[in-house]
Coordinates of C-alpha atoms in Angstrom, one line a residue:
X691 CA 0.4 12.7 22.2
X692 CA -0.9 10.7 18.5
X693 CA -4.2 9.7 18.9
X694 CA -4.3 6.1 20.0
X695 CA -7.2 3.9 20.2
X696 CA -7.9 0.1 21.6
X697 CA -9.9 -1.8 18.3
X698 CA -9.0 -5.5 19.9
X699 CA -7.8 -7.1 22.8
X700 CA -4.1 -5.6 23.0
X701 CA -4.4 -3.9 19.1
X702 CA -4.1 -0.1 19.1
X703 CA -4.5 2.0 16.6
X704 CA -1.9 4.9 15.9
X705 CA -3.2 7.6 13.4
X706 CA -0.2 9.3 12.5
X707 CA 0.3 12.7 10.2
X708 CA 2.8 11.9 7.2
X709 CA 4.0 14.2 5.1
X710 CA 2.7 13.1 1.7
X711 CA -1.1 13.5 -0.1
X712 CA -2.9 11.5 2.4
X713 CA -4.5 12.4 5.5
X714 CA -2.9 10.4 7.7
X715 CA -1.7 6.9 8.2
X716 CA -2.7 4.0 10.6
X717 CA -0.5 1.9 12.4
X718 CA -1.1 -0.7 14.8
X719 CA 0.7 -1.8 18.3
X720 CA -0.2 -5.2 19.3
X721 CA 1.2 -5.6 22.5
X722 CA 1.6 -8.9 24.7
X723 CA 4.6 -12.1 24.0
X724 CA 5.8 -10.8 20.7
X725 CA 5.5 -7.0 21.0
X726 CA 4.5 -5.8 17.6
X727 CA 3.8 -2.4 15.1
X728 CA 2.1 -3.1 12.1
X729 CA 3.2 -0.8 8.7
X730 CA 6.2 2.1 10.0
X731 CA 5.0 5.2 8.3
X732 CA 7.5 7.6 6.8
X733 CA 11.1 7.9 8.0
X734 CA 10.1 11.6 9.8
X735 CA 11.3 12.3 13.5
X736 CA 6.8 12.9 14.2
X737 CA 6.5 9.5 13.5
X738 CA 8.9 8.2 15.5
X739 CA 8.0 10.0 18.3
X740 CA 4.0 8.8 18.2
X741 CA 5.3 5.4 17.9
X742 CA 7.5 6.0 21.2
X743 CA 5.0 7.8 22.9
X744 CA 2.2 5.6 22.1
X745 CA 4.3 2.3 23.7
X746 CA 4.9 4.1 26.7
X747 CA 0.8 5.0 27.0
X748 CA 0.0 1.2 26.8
X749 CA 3.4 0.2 28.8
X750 CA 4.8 -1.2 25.9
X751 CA 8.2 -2.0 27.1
X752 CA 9.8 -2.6 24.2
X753 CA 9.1 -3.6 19.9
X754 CA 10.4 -6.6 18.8
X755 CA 9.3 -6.2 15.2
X756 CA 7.8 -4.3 12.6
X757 CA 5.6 -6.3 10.3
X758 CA 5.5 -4.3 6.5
X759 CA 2.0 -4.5 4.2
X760 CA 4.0 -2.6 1.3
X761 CA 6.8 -1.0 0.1
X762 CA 5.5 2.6 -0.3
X763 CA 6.8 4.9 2.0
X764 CA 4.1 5.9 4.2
X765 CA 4.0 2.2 5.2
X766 CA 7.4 1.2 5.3
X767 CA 9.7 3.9 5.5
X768 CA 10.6 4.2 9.4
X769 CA 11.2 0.3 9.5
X770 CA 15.3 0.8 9.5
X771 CA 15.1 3.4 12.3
X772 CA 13.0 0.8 14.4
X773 CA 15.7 -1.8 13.1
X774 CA 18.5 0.6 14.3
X775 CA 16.6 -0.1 17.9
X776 CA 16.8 -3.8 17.5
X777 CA 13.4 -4.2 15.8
X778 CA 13.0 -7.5 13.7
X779 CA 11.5 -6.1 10.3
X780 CA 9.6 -8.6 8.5
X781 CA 8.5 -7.9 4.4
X782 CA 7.0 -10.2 1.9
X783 CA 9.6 -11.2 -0.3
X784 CA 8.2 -9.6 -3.6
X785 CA 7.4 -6.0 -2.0
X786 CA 11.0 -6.4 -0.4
X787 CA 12.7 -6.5 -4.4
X788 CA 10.2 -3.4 -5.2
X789 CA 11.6 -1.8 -2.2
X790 CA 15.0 -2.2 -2.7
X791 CA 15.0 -1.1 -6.1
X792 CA 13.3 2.6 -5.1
X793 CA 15.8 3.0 -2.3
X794 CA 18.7 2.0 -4.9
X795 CA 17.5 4.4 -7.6
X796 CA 16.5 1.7 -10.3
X797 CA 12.9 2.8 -9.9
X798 CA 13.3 6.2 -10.9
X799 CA 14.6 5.0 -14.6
X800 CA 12.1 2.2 -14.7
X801 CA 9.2 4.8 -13.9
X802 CA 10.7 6.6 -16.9
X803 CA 10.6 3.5 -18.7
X804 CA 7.0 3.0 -18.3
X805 CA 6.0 6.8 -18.8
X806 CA 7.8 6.8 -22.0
X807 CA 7.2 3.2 -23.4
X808 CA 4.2 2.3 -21.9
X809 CA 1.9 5.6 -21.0
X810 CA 3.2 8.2 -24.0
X811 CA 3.7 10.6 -21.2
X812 CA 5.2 14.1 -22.7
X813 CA 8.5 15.2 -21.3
X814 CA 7.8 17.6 -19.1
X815 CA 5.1 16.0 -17.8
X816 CA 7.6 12.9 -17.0
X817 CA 9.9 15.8 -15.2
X818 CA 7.2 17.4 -12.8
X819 CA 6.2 13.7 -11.8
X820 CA 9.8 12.8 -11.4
X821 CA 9.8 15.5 -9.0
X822 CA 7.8 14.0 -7.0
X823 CA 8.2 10.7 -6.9
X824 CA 11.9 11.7 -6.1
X825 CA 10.5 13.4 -2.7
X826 CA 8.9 10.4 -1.7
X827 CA 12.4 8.7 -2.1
X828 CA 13.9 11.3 1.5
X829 CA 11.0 9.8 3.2
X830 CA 12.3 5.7 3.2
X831 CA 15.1 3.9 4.0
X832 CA 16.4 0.0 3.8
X833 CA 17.0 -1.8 7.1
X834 CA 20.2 -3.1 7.0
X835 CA 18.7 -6.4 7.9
X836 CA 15.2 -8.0 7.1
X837 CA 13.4 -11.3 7.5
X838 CA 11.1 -11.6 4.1
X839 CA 8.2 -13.4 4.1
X840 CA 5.6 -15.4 2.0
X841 CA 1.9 -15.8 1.6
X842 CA 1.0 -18.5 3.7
X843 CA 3.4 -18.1 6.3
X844 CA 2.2 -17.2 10.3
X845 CA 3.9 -14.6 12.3
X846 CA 3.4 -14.3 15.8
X847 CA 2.0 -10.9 17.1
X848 CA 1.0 -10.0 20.5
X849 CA -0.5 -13.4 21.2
X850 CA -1.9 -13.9 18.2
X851 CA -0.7 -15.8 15.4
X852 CA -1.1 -13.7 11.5
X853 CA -1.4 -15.3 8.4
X854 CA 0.5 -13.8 5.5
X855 CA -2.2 -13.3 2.4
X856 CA -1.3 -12.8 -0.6
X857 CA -3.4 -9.3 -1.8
X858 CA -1.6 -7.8 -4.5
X859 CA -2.7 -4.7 -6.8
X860 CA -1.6 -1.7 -5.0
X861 CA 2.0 -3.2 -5.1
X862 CA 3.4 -6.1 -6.9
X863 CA 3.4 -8.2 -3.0
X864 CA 1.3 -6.5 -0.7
X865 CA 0.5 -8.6 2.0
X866 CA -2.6 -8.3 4.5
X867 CA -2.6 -10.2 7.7
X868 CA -5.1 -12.2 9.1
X869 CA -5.9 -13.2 12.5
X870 CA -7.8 -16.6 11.8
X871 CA -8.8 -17.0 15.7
X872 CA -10.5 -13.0 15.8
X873 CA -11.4 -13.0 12.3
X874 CA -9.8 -10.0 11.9
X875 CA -7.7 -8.9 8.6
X876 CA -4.8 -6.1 9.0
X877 CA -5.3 -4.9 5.2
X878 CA -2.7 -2.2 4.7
X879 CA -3.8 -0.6 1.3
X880 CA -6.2 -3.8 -0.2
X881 CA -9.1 -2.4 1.3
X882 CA -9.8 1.0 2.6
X883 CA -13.2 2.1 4.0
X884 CA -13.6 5.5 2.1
X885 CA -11.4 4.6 -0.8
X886 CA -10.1 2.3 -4.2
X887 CA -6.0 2.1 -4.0
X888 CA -4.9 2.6 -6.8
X889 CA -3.8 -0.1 -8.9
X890 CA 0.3 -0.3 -9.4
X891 CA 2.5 -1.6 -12.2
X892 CA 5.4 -3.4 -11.8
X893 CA 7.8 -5.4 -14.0
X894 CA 7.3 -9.5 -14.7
X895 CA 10.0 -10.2 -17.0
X896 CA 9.9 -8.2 -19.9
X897 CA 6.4 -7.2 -19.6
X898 CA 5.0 -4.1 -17.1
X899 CA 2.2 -5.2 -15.6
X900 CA -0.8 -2.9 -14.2
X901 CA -2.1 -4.2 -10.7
X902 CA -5.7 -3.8 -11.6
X903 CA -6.5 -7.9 -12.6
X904 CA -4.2 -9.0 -9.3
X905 CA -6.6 -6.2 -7.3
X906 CA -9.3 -8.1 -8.5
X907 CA -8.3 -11.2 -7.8
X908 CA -7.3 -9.5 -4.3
X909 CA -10.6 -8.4 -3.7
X910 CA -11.8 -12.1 -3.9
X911 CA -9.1 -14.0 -1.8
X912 CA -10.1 -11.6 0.7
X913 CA -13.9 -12.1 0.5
X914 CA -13.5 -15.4 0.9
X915 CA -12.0 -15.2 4.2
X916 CA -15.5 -14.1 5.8
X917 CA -13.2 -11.8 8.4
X918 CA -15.5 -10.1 11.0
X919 CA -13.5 -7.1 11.0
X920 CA -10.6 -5.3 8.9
X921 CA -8.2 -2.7 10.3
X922 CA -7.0 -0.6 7.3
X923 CA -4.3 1.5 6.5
X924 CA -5.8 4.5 6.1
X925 CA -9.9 6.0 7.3
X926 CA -11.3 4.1 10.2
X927 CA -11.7 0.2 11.5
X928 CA -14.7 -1.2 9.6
X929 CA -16.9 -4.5 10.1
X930 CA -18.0 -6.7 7.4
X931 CA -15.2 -6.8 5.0
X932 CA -17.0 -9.0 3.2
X933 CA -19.4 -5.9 2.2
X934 CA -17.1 -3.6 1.1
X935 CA -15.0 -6.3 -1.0
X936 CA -18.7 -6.4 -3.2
X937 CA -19.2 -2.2 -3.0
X938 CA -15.3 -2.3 -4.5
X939 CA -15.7 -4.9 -7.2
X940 CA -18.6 -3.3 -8.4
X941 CA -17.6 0.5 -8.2
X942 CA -14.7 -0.8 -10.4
X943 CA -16.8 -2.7 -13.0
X944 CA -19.1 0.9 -12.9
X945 CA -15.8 2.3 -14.1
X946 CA -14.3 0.3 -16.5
X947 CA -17.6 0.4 -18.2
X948 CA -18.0 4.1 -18.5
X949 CA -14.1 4.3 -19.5
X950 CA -13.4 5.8 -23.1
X951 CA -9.9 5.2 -24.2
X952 CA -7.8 7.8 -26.6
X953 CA -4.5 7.1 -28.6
X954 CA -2.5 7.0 -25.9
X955 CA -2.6 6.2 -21.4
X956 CA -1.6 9.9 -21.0
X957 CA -4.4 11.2 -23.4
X958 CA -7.0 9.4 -21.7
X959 CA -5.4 9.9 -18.3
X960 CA -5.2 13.7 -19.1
X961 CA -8.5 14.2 -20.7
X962 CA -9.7 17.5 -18.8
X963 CA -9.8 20.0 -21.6
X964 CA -8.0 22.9 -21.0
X965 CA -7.6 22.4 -17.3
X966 CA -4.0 21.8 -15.8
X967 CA -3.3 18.2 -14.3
X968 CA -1.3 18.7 -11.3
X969 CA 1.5 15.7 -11.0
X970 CA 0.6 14.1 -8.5
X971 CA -2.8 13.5 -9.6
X972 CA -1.5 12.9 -13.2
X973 CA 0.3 10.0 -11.8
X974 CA -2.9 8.5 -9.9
X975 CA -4.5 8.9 -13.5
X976 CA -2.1 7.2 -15.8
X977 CA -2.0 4.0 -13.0
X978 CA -5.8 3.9 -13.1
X979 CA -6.2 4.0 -17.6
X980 CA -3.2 1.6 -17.7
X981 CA -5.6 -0.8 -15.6
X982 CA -8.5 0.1 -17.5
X983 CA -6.7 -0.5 -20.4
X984 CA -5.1 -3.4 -19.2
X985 CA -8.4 -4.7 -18.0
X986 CA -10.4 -3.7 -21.3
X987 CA -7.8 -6.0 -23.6
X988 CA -8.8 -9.1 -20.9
X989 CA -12.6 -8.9 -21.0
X990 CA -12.6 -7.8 -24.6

């Protein structure tokens, strides 16, 4: 049995285990009129199976539809098997194109692209992080059929209508949800309790773009909305959203101040010494100088 626990009137929280570099991930049943999961985790037969099991402990009769923050995998890569059970799967339409592209293979060549072009990233390096990033690509899968979505647009849950926001940074069109009537915000990967996302880089036209601005920008739009409450992706429900926005924004300031850069995004990303960078973490550190760098050339 997942754990599963009631945060709102008909909202339950699934933390599931998921076989990537986080803990574990949080998704959300909302039962009542239109029943409702929030974020699919990985396409893995444990996560399937806490989502079953954790219907049939609230008597969830059936899921209409899965509502996506973001592309990555941990979030949206069991919304085709739900699909293949007659779920609706709703994705904004930007995240969908990112999506897409990983699924088709595109992204592994534009990831070269921007590790060769953009970051300096030695060859081997770019191999071992391939590696990786190609792992992530057993764990997703594309719904045959989807509904996309924009900012601004309301989705019945539950009982409840969600507005779409508009939160981008981690991903190119992450989305958080808010219910206006509860003042509470479903914020995927914007804003984690214990943690800063990392800031992603995408493609707009013939320029690659690092998410860091947009997550700033992000952090404000959400701020504004004054929610009582946010239900994250990942760590634990948290109160006063409007708190933490300020704790990010500032820890990231903190940051860019004390940031040096170095000839290149992989010499400043890789600046341990002597020590080792494993991959994974390699990739987490070029995403964050490409922001700082990004950010640096902004603010002068």
């Amino acid at each position: 049995m997942p754990e599963i626990t009631e945060v709102g009137q008909n909202v339950y929280l699934l933390k599931v285990q998921v076989p990537i570099n986080v803990e574990s991930v949080n998704l959300y049943l909302i039962d009542g009129q239109v029943p409702t999961l929030i974020d699919a985790g990985t396409n893995t037969p444990n996560v399937i199976e806490a989502v079953n099991e954790g219907m049939k402990h609230i008597g969830m009769k059936h899921l209409e539809q899965v509502i996506i923050t973001h592309w990555h995998v941990d979030h949206a890569g069991a919304a085709a098997s739900f699909s293949k059970k007659g779920a609706r799967i709703l994705v904004g339409s930007r995240d969908y194109q990112e999506w897409a592209s990983f699924v088709g293979g595109e992204g592994f060549s534009q990831f070269y692209r921007w590790a060769t072009e953009e970051w300096k990233v030695p060859e081997k390096e770019i191999s071992n992080m391939l590696k990786i990033y190609k792992g992530f690509h057993m764990l997703t899968a594309l719904p045959d059929k989807v509904e996309l979505i924009e900012p601004g647009q309301t989705v019945l849950a539950g009982d409840d209508s969600l507005l779409a926001i508009s939160t981008p940074g981690h991903t190119a069109g992450h989305l958080s949800f808010y219910n206006e009537k509860d003042r509470i915000l479903y914020s995927g990967d914007m804003l984690l309790p214990n943690e800063i996302p990392y800031p992603g880089i995408w493609q707009e036209g013939d320029r690659a773009v690092s998410g860091m601005s947009s997550y700033l920008k992000s952090l404000d739009v959400v701020e504004a909305l004054e929610a009582l409450t946010y239900l994250p992706a990942h760590g634990e429900p948290s109160d006063d959203p409007v708190a933490r926005c300020q704790e990010v924004r500032e820890q990231l300031y903190l940051q860019l101040d004390q940031y040096h850069s170095a000839e290149t995004v992989y010499l400043s990303a890789s600046n341990v010494g002597s020590q080792k960078i494993h991959p994974g973490v390699l990739f987490l550190k070029l995403h964050y100088a490409y922001g700082w760098e990004q950010l640096k050339k902004r603010v002068g």
